[in-house]
JSON list of C-alpha atoms in Angstrom, two decimals:
[
{"chain": "A", "resi": 984, "resn": "MET", "atom": "CA", "xyz": [-44.18, 3.18, -75.71]},
{"chain": "A", "resi": 985, "resn": "ILE", "atom": "CA", "xyz": [-44.69, 2.75, -71.96]},
{"chain": "A", "resi": 986, "resn": "TYR", "atom": "CA", "xyz": [-46.31, 6.10, -71.22]},
{"chain": "A", "resi": 987, "resn": "GLU", "atom": "CA", "xyz": [-49.84, 7.40, -70.94]},
{"chain": "A", "resi": 988, "resn": "PHE", "atom": "CA", "xyz": [-51.06, 10.95, -70.59]},
{"chain": "A", "resi": 989, "resn": "PRO", "atom": "CA", "xyz": [-53.48, 11.80, -67.78]},
{"chain": "A", "resi": 990, "resn": "GLU", "atom": "CA", "xyz": [-55.92, 14.67, -67.82]},
{"chain": "A", "resi": 991, "resn": "PRO", "atom": "CA", "xyz": [-54.40, 17.92, -66.49]},
{"chain": "A", "resi": 992, "resn": "ASP", "atom": "CA", "xyz": [-56.58, 17.93, -63.38]},
{"chain": "A", "resi": 993, "resn": "SER", "atom": "CA", "xyz": [-56.15, 14.24, -62.47]},
{"chain": "A", "resi": 994, "resn": "PRO", "atom": "CA", "xyz": [-54.63, 13.47, -59.03]},
{"chain": "A", "resi": 995, "resn": "ILE", "atom": "CA", "xyz": [-50.93, 12.89, -58.46]},
{"chain": "A", "resi": 996, "resn": "ARG", "atom": "CA", "xyz": [-50.08, 9.21, -58.78]},
{"chain": "A", "resi": 997, "resn": "GLN", "atom": "CA", "xyz": [-47.03, 6.99, -58.53]},
{"chain": "A", "resi": 998, "resn": "GLY", "atom": "CA", "xyz": [-45.28, 6.92, -61.88]},
{"chain": "A", "resi": 999, "resn": "ASP", "atom": "CA", "xyz": [-46.17, 10.51, -62.80]},
{"chain": "A", "resi": 1000, "resn": "ILE", "atom": "CA", "xyz": [-43.31, 12.16, -64.70]},
{"chain": "A", "resi": 1001, "resn": "PHE", "atom": "CA", "xyz": [-42.56, 15.84, -64.12]},
{"chain": "A", "resi": 1002, "resn": "VAL", "atom": "CA", "xyz": [-40.01, 18.16, -65.69]},
{"chain": "A", "resi": 1003, "resn": "GLY", "atom": "CA", "xyz": [-38.52, 21.35, -64.33]},
{"chain": "A", "resi": 1004, "resn": "LEU", "atom": "CA", "xyz": [-38.83, 20.51, -60.62]},
{"chain": "A", "resi": 1005, "resn": "PRO", "atom": "CA", "xyz": [-36.39, 22.13, -58.17]},
{"chain": "A", "resi": 1006, "resn": "ARG", "atom": "CA", "xyz": [-33.49, 20.16, -56.77]},
{"chain": "A", "resi": 1007, "resn": "VAL", "atom": "CA", "xyz": [-31.54, 21.95, -54.06]},
{"chain": "A", "resi": 1008, "resn": "GLU", "atom": "CA", "xyz": [-27.75, 21.58, -54.08]},
{"chain": "A", "resi": 1009, "resn": "LEU", "atom": "CA", "xyz": [-26.62, 22.01, -50.48]},
{"chain": "A", "resi": 1010, "resn": "SER", "atom": "CA", "xyz": [-23.15, 21.66, -49.01]},
{"chain": "A", "resi": 1011, "resn": "LEU", "atom": "CA", "xyz": [-23.18, 21.26, -45.23]},
{"chain": "A", "resi": 1012, "resn": "GLU", "atom": "CA", "xyz": [-19.57, 22.39, -45.07]},
{"chain": "A", "resi": 1013, "resn": "GLN", "atom": "CA", "xyz": [-20.24, 25.76, -46.71]},
{"chain": "A", "resi": 1014, "resn": "VAL", "atom": "CA", "xyz": [-23.70, 27.08, -45.98]},
{"chain": "A", "resi": 1015, "resn": "ILE", "atom": "CA", "xyz": [-24.46, 30.63, -47.15]},
{"chain": "A", "resi": 1016, "resn": "LEU", "atom": "CA", "xyz": [-26.38, 32.32, -44.35]},
{"chain": "A", "resi": 1017, "resn": "ALA", "atom": "CA", "xyz": [-28.40, 35.43, -45.21]},
{"chain": "A", "resi": 1018, "resn": "GLU", "atom": "CA", "xyz": [-28.37, 38.02, -42.42]},
{"chain": "A", "resi": 1019, "resn": "ASP", "atom": "CA", "xyz": [-29.67, 41.56, -42.01]},
{"chain": "A", "resi": 1020, "resn": "ASP", "atom": "CA", "xyz": [-26.25, 43.02, -42.67]},
{"chain": "A", "resi": 1021, "resn": "GLY", "atom": "CA", "xyz": [-25.28, 40.72, -45.54]},
{"chain": "A", "resi": 1022, "resn": "GLN", "atom": "CA", "xyz": [-24.15, 37.17, -45.97]},
{"chain": "A", "resi": 1023, "resn": "ARG", "atom": "CA", "xyz": [-21.67, 34.87, -44.31]},
{"chain": "A", "resi": 1024, "resn": "ILE", "atom": "CA", "xyz": [-20.44, 31.36, -44.91]},
{"chain": "A", "resi": 1025, "resn": "ALA", "atom": "CA", "xyz": [-20.73, 28.86, -42.09]},
{"chain": "A", "resi": 1026, "resn": "ARG", "atom": "CA", "xyz": [-20.79, 25.14, -41.44]},
{"chain": "A", "resi": 1027, "resn": "TRP", "atom": "CA", "xyz": [-24.21, 23.66, -40.86]},
{"chain": "A", "resi": 1028, "resn": "ASP", "atom": "CA", "xyz": [-22.97, 22.05, -37.67]},
{"chain": "A", "resi": 1029, "resn": "ASP", "atom": "CA", "xyz": [-22.48, 25.55, -36.27]},
{"chain": "A", "resi": 1030, "resn": "LEU", "atom": "CA", "xyz": [-26.06, 26.50, -37.15]},
{"chain": "A", "resi": 1031, "resn": "ALA", "atom": "CA", "xyz": [-27.90, 23.32, -36.19]},
{"chain": "A", "resi": 1032, "resn": "ASN", "atom": "CA", "xyz": [-28.77, 24.55, -32.69]},
{"chain": "A", "resi": 1033, "resn": "LEU", "atom": "CA", "xyz": [-30.00, 28.01, -33.62]},
{"chain": "A", "resi": 1034, "resn": "PRO", "atom": "CA", "xyz": [-33.11, 28.93, -31.59]},
{"chain": "A", "resi": 1035, "resn": "GLU", "atom": "CA", "xyz": [-34.86, 30.42, -34.62]},
{"chain": "A", "resi": 1036, "resn": "PRO", "atom": "CA", "xyz": [-35.09, 29.33, -38.28]},
{"chain": "A", "resi": 1037, "resn": "ALA", "atom": "CA", "xyz": [-32.26, 30.64, -40.45]},
{"chain": "A", "resi": 1038, "resn": "THR", "atom": "CA", "xyz": [-32.46, 31.94, -44.01]},
{"chain": "A", "resi": 1039, "resn": "LEU", "atom": "CA", "xyz": [-30.04, 30.24, -46.37]},
{"chain": "A", "resi": 1040, "resn": "ILE", "atom": "CA", "xyz": [-29.03, 30.98, -49.94]},
{"chain": "A", "resi": 1041, "resn": "VAL", "atom": "CA", "xyz": [-28.82, 27.74, -51.88]},
{"chain": "A", "resi": 1042, "resn": "PRO", "atom": "CA", "xyz": [-28.38, 26.88, -55.57]},
{"chain": "A", "resi": 1043, "resn": "VAL", "atom": "CA", "xyz": [-31.32, 25.18, -57.22]},
{"chain": "A", "resi": 1044, "resn": "ARG", "atom": "CA", "xyz": [-31.43, 23.45, -60.59]},
{"chain": "A", "resi": 1045, "resn": "PRO", "atom": "CA", "xyz": [-34.45, 22.15, -62.52]},
{"chain": "A", "resi": 1046, "resn": "VAL", "atom": "CA", "xyz": [-34.64, 18.39, -62.98]},
{"chain": "A", "resi": 1047, "resn": "ALA", "atom": "CA", "xyz": [-36.99, 15.77, -64.32]},
{"chain": "A", "resi": 1048, "resn": "ALA", "atom": "CA", "xyz": [-38.40, 13.41, -61.70]},
{"chain": "A", "resi": 1049, "resn": "ILE", "atom": "CA", "xyz": [-40.88, 10.58, -61.24]},
{"chain": "A", "resi": 1050, "resn": "VAL", "atom": "CA", "xyz": [-43.28, 10.17, -58.33]},
{"chain": "A", "resi": 1051, "resn": "ALA", "atom": "CA", "xyz": [-42.20, 7.32, -56.03]},
{"chain": "A", "resi": 1052, "resn": "THR", "atom": "CA", "xyz": [-44.86, 7.79, -53.34]},
{"chain": "A", "resi": 1053, "resn": "GLN", "atom": "CA", "xyz": [-47.60, 5.16, -53.49]},
{"chain": "A", "resi": 1054, "resn": "ASP", "atom": "CA", "xyz": [-51.03, 6.18, -54.76]},
{"chain": "A", "resi": 1055, "resn": "CYS", "atom": "CA", "xyz": [-52.79, 5.87, -51.39]},
{"chain": "A", "resi": 1056, "resn": "ASP", "atom": "CA", "xyz": [-50.21, 8.12, -49.71]},
{"chain": "A", "resi": 1057, "resn": "ALA", "atom": "CA", "xyz": [-50.16, 10.57, -52.62]},
{"chain": "A", "resi": 1058, "resn": "LEU", "atom": "CA", "xyz": [-53.81, 11.34, -51.96]},
{"chain": "A", "resi": 1059, "resn": "ARG", "atom": "CA", "xyz": [-53.34, 12.53, -48.38]},
{"chain": "A", "resi": 1060, "resn": "SER", "atom": "CA", "xyz": [-49.65, 12.79, -47.54]},
{"chain": "A", "resi": 1061, "resn": "ARG", "atom": "CA", "xyz": [-48.25, 16.24, -46.87]},
{"chain": "A", "resi": 1062, "resn": "ASP", "atom": "CA", "xyz": [-45.13, 15.56, -48.94]},
{"chain": "A", "resi": 1063, "resn": "ILE", "atom": "CA", "xyz": [-44.41, 13.61, -52.11]},
{"chain": "A", "resi": 1064, "resn": "THR", "atom": "CA", "xyz": [-41.15, 11.76, -52.76]},
{"chain": "A", "resi": 1065, "resn": "LEU", "atom": "CA", "xyz": [-39.79, 11.69, -56.29]},
{"chain": "A", "resi": 1066, "resn": "CYS", "atom": "CA", "xyz": [-36.73, 10.10, -57.89]},
{"chain": "A", "resi": 1067, "resn": "GLU", "atom": "CA", "xyz": [-34.63, 12.22, -60.17]},
{"chain": "A", "resi": 1068, "resn": "ILE", "atom": "CA", "xyz": [-34.62, 11.20, -63.83]},
{"chain": "A", "resi": 1069, "resn": "ARG", "atom": "CA", "xyz": [-31.20, 11.37, -65.47]},
{"chain": "A", "resi": 1070, "resn": "PRO", "atom": "CA", "xyz": [-29.67, 10.29, -68.79]},
{"chain": "A", "resi": 1071, "resn": "PHE", "atom": "CA", "xyz": [-29.21, 6.54, -68.80]},
{"chain": "A", "resi": 1072, "resn": "LEU", "atom": "CA", "xyz": [-25.53, 6.95, -69.64]},
{"chain": "A", "resi": 1073, "resn": "SER", "atom": "CA", "xyz": [-25.10, 8.86, -66.36]},
{"chain": "A", "resi": 1074, "resn": "VAL", "atom": "CA", "xyz": [-26.90, 6.26, -64.26]},
{"chain": "A", "resi": 1075, "resn": "GLU", "atom": "CA", "xyz": [-25.55, 3.01, -65.71]},
{"chain": "A", "resi": 1076, "resn": "ARG", "atom": "CA", "xyz": [-21.91, 3.06, -66.77]},
{"chain": "A", "resi": 1077, "resn": "LYS", "atom": "CA", "xyz": [-22.26, -0.19, -68.71]},
{"chain": "A", "resi": 1078, "resn": "ALA", "atom": "CA", "xyz": [-24.46, 1.71, -71.14]},
{"chain": "A", "resi": 1079, "resn": "HIS", "atom": "CA", "xyz": [-21.29, 3.23, -72.59]},
{"chain": "A", "resi": 1080, "resn": "GLU", "atom": "CA", "xyz": [-20.27, -0.27, -73.72]},
{"chain": "A", "resi": 1081, "resn": "ASN", "atom": "CA", "xyz": [-23.56, -1.01, -75.49]},
{"chain": "A", "resi": 1082, "resn": "THR", "atom": "CA", "xyz": [-24.22, 1.24, -78.44]},
{"chain": "A", "resi": 1083, "resn": "ARG", "atom": "CA", "xyz": [-26.13, -1.24, -80.59]},
{"chain": "A", "resi": 1084, "resn": "ALA", "atom": "CA", "xyz": [-29.59, -2.71, -80.22]},
{"chain": "A", "resi": 1085, "resn": "LYS", "atom": "CA", "xyz": [-28.21, -6.17, -79.33]},
{"chain": "A", "resi": 1086, "resn": "GLY", "atom": "CA", "xyz": [-26.12, -4.76, -76.48]},
{"chain": "A", "resi": 1087, "resn": "TYR", "atom": "CA", "xyz": [-28.96, -2.67, -75.12]},
{"chain": "A", "resi": 1088, "resn": "LYS", "atom": "CA", "xyz": [-31.30, -5.63, -75.33]},
{"chain": "A", "resi": 1089, "resn": "SER", "atom": "CA", "xyz": [-29.18, -7.56, -72.83]},
{"chain": "A", "resi": 1090, "resn": "LEU", "atom": "CA", "xyz": [-28.53, -4.54, -70.66]},
{"chain": "A", "resi": 1091, "resn": "LEU", "atom": "CA", "xyz": [-32.19, -3.57, -70.34]},
{"chain": "A", "resi": 1092, "resn": "THR", "atom": "CA", "xyz": [-33.42, -7.09, -69.64]},
{"chain": "A", "resi": 1093, "resn": "GLN", "atom": "CA", "xyz": [-30.75, -9.21, -67.98]},
{"chain": "A", "resi": 1094, "resn": "HIS", "atom": "CA", "xyz": [-28.72, -6.50, -66.27]},
{"chain": "A", "resi": 1095, "resn": "ALA", "atom": "CA", "xyz": [-31.84, -4.65, -65.15]},
{"chain": "A", "resi": 1096, "resn": "ARG", "atom": "CA", "xyz": [-32.69, -7.67, -63.00]},
{"chain": "A", "resi": 1097, "resn": "ILE", "atom": "CA", "xyz": [-29.30, -7.40, -61.29]},
{"chain": "A", "resi": 1098, "resn": "ASN", "atom": "CA", "xyz": [-28.94, -3.66, -60.86]},
{"chain": "A", "resi": 1099, "resn": "GLN", "atom": "CA", "xyz": [-31.77, -2.45, -58.66]},
{"chain": "A", "resi": 1100, "resn": "LYS", "atom": "CA", "xyz": [-30.65, 1.18, -58.42]},
{"chain": "A", "resi": 1101, "resn": "TRP", "atom": "CA", "xyz": [-32.40, 2.48, -61.52]},
{"chain": "A", "resi": 1102, "resn": "PHE", "atom": "CA", "xyz": [-35.55, 2.13, -63.61]},
{"chain": "A", "resi": 1103, "resn": "TYR", "atom": "CA", "xyz": [-35.19, 2.47, -67.36]},
{"chain": "A", "resi": 1104, "resn": "LEU", "atom": "CA", "xyz": [-37.30, 5.05, -69.24]},
{"chain": "A", "resi": 1105, "resn": "PRO", "atom": "CA", "xyz": [-37.21, 4.84, -73.05]},
{"chain": "A", "resi": 1106, "resn": "PRO", "atom": "CA", "xyz": [-37.13, 7.93, -75.27]},
{"chain": "A", "resi": 1107, "resn": "ASP", "atom": "CA", "xyz": [-40.42, 9.60, -76.14]},
{"chain": "A", "resi": 1108, "resn": "GLU", "atom": "CA", "xyz": [-40.66, 13.18, -77.33]},
{"chain": "A", "resi": 1109, "resn": "ARG", "atom": "CA", "xyz": [-44.14, 13.50, -75.80]},
{"chain": "A", "resi": 1110, "resn": "VAL", "atom": "CA", "xyz": [-42.70, 13.26, -72.29]},
{"chain": "A", "resi": 1111, "resn": "GLY", "atom": "CA", "xyz": [-39.63, 15.30, -73.22]},
{"chain": "A", "resi": 1112, "resn": "PHE", "atom": "CA", "xyz": [-37.14, 12.43, -73.48]},
{"chain": "A", "resi": 1113, "resn": "ASN", "atom": "CA", "xyz": [-35.07, 12.57, -76.66]},
{"chain": "A", "resi": 1114, "resn": "ARG", "atom": "CA", "xyz": [-32.67, 9.90, -75.40]},
{"chain": "A", "resi": 1115, "resn": "LYS", "atom": "CA", "xyz": [-32.63, 6.92, -73.08]},
{"chain": "A", "resi": 1116, "resn": "MET", "atom": "CA", "xyz": [-33.29, 7.96, -69.47]},
{"chain": "A", "resi": 1117, "resn": "ALA", "atom": "CA", "xyz": [-33.53, 6.32, -66.07]},
{"chain": "A", "resi": 1118, "resn": "ALA", "atom": "CA", "xyz": [-35.05, 7.04, -62.68]},
{"chain": "A", "resi": 1119, "resn": "ASP", "atom": "CA", "xyz": [-32.19, 7.04, -60.18]},
{"chain": "A", "resi": 1120, "resn": "PHE", "atom": "CA", "xyz": [-33.38, 5.55, -56.88]},
{"chain": "A", "resi": 1121, "resn": "LEU", "atom": "CA", "xyz": [-30.30, 6.94, -55.14]},
{"chain": "A", "resi": 1122, "resn": "VAL", "atom": "CA", "xyz": [-31.29, 10.54, -55.87]},
{"chain": "A", "resi": 1123, "resn": "THR", "atom": "CA", "xyz": [-34.60, 11.69, -54.39]},
{"chain": "A", "resi": 1124, "resn": "LEU", "atom": "CA", "xyz": [-36.35, 14.96, -53.75]},
{"chain": "A", "resi": 1125, "resn": "CYS", "atom": "CA", "xyz": [-39.32, 15.77, -51.55]},
{"chain": "A", "resi": 1126, "resn": "LEU", "atom": "CA", "xyz": [-41.96, 18.37, -52.41]},
{"chain": "A", "resi": 1127, "resn": "PRO", "atom": "CA", "xyz": [-45.20, 19.41, -50.71]},
{"chain": "A", "resi": 1128, "resn": "LEU", "atom": "CA", "xyz": [-48.23, 17.74, -52.27]},
{"chain": "A", "resi": 1129, "resn": "ASN", "atom": "CA", "xyz": [-50.16, 21.01, -52.53]},
{"chain": "A", "resi": 1130, "resn": "ASP", "atom": "CA", "xyz": [-47.29, 22.68, -54.36]},
{"chain": "A", "resi": 1131, "resn": "LEU", "atom": "CA", "xyz": [-46.89, 19.75, -56.73]},
{"chain": "A", "resi": 1132, "resn": "MET", "atom": "CA", "xyz": [-50.61, 19.84, -57.47]},
{"chain": "A", "resi": 1133, "resn": "GLU", "atom": "CA", "xyz": [-50.17, 23.44, -58.60]},
{"chain": "A", "resi": 1134, "resn": "LEU", "atom": "CA", "xyz": [-47.36, 22.32, -60.90]},
{"chain": "A", "resi": 1135, "resn": "ARG", "atom": "CA", "xyz": [-49.37, 19.69, -62.76]},
{"chain": "A", "resi": 1136, "resn": "THR", "atom": "CA", "xyz": [-48.80, 21.65, -65.97]},
{"chain": "A", "resi": 1137, "resn": "ARG", "atom": "CA", "xyz": [-45.24, 20.31, -65.64]},
{"chain": "A", "resi": 1138, "resn": "ARG", "atom": "CA", "xyz": [-46.47, 16.72, -65.60]},
{"chain": "A", "resi": 1139, "resn": "ARG", "atom": "CA", "xyz": [-45.52, 15.33, -68.99]},
{"chain": "A", "resi": 1140, "resn": "GLY", "atom": "CA", "xyz": [-46.90, 11.84, -68.65]},
{"chain": "A", "resi": 1141, "resn": "ARG", "atom": "CA", "xyz": [-47.29, 8.75, -66.50]},
{"chain": "A", "resi": 1142, "resn": "LEU", "atom": "CA", "xyz": [-46.15, 5.15, -66.63]},
{"chain": "A", "resi": 1143, "resn": "ASN", "atom": "CA", "xyz": [-48.76, 2.86, -68.10]},
{"chain": "A", "resi": 1144, "resn": "HIS", "atom": "CA", "xyz": [-50.13, -0.07, -66.09]},
{"chain": "A", "resi": 1145, "resn": "VAL", "atom": "CA", "xyz": [-47.46, -2.57, -67.18]},
{"chain": "A", "resi": 1146, "resn": "ALA", "atom": "CA", "xyz": [-44.55, -0.22, -66.48]},
{"chain": "A", "resi": 1147, "resn": "ASP", "atom": "CA", "xyz": [-46.03, 1.10, -63.24]},
{"chain": "A", "resi": 1148, "resn": "GLU", "atom": "CA", "xyz": [-46.38, -2.40, -61.79]},
{"chain": "A", "resi": 1149, "resn": "HIS", "atom": "CA", "xyz": [-42.72, -3.01, -62.60]},
{"chain": "A", "resi": 1150, "resn": "PHE", "atom": "CA", "xyz": [-41.69, 0.39, -61.22]},
{"chain": "A", "resi": 1151, "resn": "ARG", "atom": "CA", "xyz": [-43.50, -0.29, -57.94]},
{"chain": "A", "resi": 1152, "resn": "GLU", "atom": "CA", "xyz": [-41.75, -3.63, -57.55]},
{"chain": "A", "resi": 1153, "resn": "ARG", "atom": "CA", "xyz": [-38.33, -2.20, -58.40]},
{"chain": "A", "resi": 1154, "resn": "ILE", "atom": "CA", "xyz": [-38.68, 0.51, -55.76]},
{"chain": "A", "resi": 1155, "resn": "SER", "atom": "CA", "xyz": [-39.70, -2.02, -53.12]},
{"chain": "A", "resi": 1156, "resn": "GLU", "atom": "CA", "xyz": [-36.79, -4.28, -54.08]},
{"chain": "A", "resi": 1157, "resn": "PHE", "atom": "CA", "xyz": [-34.37, -1.38, -53.80]},
{"chain": "A", "resi": 1158, "resn": "PHE", "atom": "CA", "xyz": [-35.40, -0.29, -50.32]},
{"chain": "A", "resi": 1159, "resn": "ARG", "atom": "CA", "xyz": [-35.73, -3.76, -48.84]},
{"chain": "A", "resi": 1160, "resn": "ARG", "atom": "CA", "xyz": [-32.59, -5.24, -50.40]},
{"chain": "A", "resi": 1161, "resn": "TYR", "atom": "CA", "xyz": [-29.83, -6.59, -48.17]},
{"chain": "A", "resi": 1162, "resn": "PRO", "atom": "CA", "xyz": [-26.71, -4.51, -48.87]},
{"chain": "A", "resi": 1163, "resn": "TYR", "atom": "CA", "xyz": [-23.54, -6.55, -49.22]},
{"chain": "A", "resi": 1164, "resn": "ASP", "atom": "CA", "xyz": [-20.38, -6.60, -51.31]},
{"chain": "A", "resi": 1165, "resn": "GLU", "atom": "CA", "xyz": [-21.06, -9.39, -53.76]},
{"chain": "A", "resi": 1166, "resn": "TRP", "atom": "CA", "xyz": [-17.36, -10.08, -54.32]},
{"chain": "A", "resi": 1167, "resn": "TYR", "atom": "CA", "xyz": [-16.55, -10.96, -50.70]},
{"chain": "A", "resi": 1168, "resn": "ALA", "atom": "CA", "xyz": [-16.42, -14.74, -51.32]},
{"chain": "A", "resi": 1169, "resn": "LEU", "atom": "CA", "xyz": [-14.04, -14.57, -54.29]},
{"chain": "A", "resi": 1170, "resn": "ASP", "atom": "CA", "xyz": [-10.47, -15.80, -53.90]},
{"chain": "A", "resi": 1171, "resn": "LYS", "atom": "CA", "xyz": [-7.54, -13.63, -54.97]},
{"chain": "A", "resi": 1172, "resn": "GLN", "atom": "CA", "xyz": [-7.52, -14.82, -58.58]},
{"chain": "A", "resi": 1173, "resn": "GLU", "atom": "CA", "xyz": [-11.29, -14.53, -58.94]},
{"chain": "A", "resi": 1174, "resn": "PHE", "atom": "CA", "xyz": [-11.27, -11.06, -57.41]},
{"chain": "A", "resi": 1175, "resn": "ALA", "atom": "CA", "xyz": [-8.53, -9.95, -59.80]},
{"chain": "A", "resi": 1176, "resn": "GLU", "atom": "CA", "xyz": [-10.80, -10.88, -62.70]},
{"chain": "A", "resi": 1177, "resn": "TYR", "atom": "CA", "xyz": [-13.78, -9.20, -61.04]},
{"chain": "A", "resi": 1178, "resn": "GLN", "atom": "CA", "xyz": [-11.80, -6.00, -60.54]},
{"chain": "A", "resi": 1179, "resn": "LYS", "atom": "CA", "xyz": [-11.01, -5.82, -64.25]},
{"chain": "A", "resi": 1180, "resn": "GLU", "atom": "CA", "xyz": [-14.73, -5.33, -64.86]},
{"chain": "A", "resi": 1181, "resn": "TYR", "atom": "CA", "xyz": [-15.36, -3.23, -61.74]},
{"chain": "A", "resi": 1182, "resn": "PRO", "atom": "CA", "xyz": [-12.14, -1.28, -61.11]},
{"chain": "A", "resi": 1183, "resn": "ASP", "atom": "CA", "xyz": [-13.64, 0.91, -58.37]},
{"chain": "A", "resi": 1184, "resn": "VAL", "atom": "CA", "xyz": [-14.22, -1.89, -55.86]},
{"chain": "A", "resi": 1185, "resn": "ASP", "atom": "CA", "xyz": [-11.84, -2.51, -52.96]},
{"chain": "A", "resi": 1186, "resn": "PRO", "atom": "CA", "xyz": [-10.63, -5.98, -52.01]},
{"chain": "A", "resi": 1187, "resn": "PHE", "atom": "CA", "xyz": [-11.11, -7.54, -48.62]},
{"chain": "A", "resi": 1188, "resn": "ASP", "atom": "CA", "xyz": [-7.97, -8.38, -46.68]},
{"chain": "A", "resi": 1189, "resn": "TRP", "atom": "CA", "xyz": [-8.04, -12.00, -47.83]},
{"chain": "A", "resi": 1190, "resn": "GLN", "atom": "CA", "xyz": [-8.21, -10.90, -51.46]},
{"chain": "A", "resi": 1191, "resn": "ARG", "atom": "CA", "xyz": [-5.16, -8.67, -51.45]},
{"chain": "A", "resi": 1192, "resn": "PRO", "atom": "CA", "xyz": [-2.00, -9.90, -53.19]},
{"chain": "A", "resi": 1193, "resn": "SER", "atom": "CA", "xyz": [0.53, -11.47, -50.84]},
{"chain": "A", "resi": 1194, "resn": "SER", "atom": "CA", "xyz": [3.42, -9.17, -50.03]}
]
């Protein structure tokens, strides 16, 4: 498909796919602080001005992720940014409505041009994907380059040239996009139809039903 498989000792590059990387789950409202006499729960705001580094106990879960850092930075940067890879059904809710090839064809071509928050990754057992996946640009993790180099045995593959060019452009589109609520110009009747398809959106004042 769209993957290639670099040599184990090749440098880290954008589009490299890793599995089993650590993602920290941290709640700033309930931080578990490890102290000499035990543990206590605190709010991060109460710890932010500590004069010395604190030791925290945090849950970590292994995730798949794809390198987002550009090649030139990946060669010398101290840290590498990656986007978490999740099941496509978790990233794009419209995928639940498209269970046949015809529906997915439209979703992965037409809708992919509209939704800039994910990058589709097709199944391939060689990279460990037994179902449709997607890189979620909203969920990132940062790891030291030297540590990631030591974990290259967890690199399962890399985007090929065609896919990597697309991936690079999608990331740049995502971070430079102008954020706005696309439904703001709809009148009340048009918004009512829009909300049937996107029930989670909130109307502007001029779109609310008259009391």
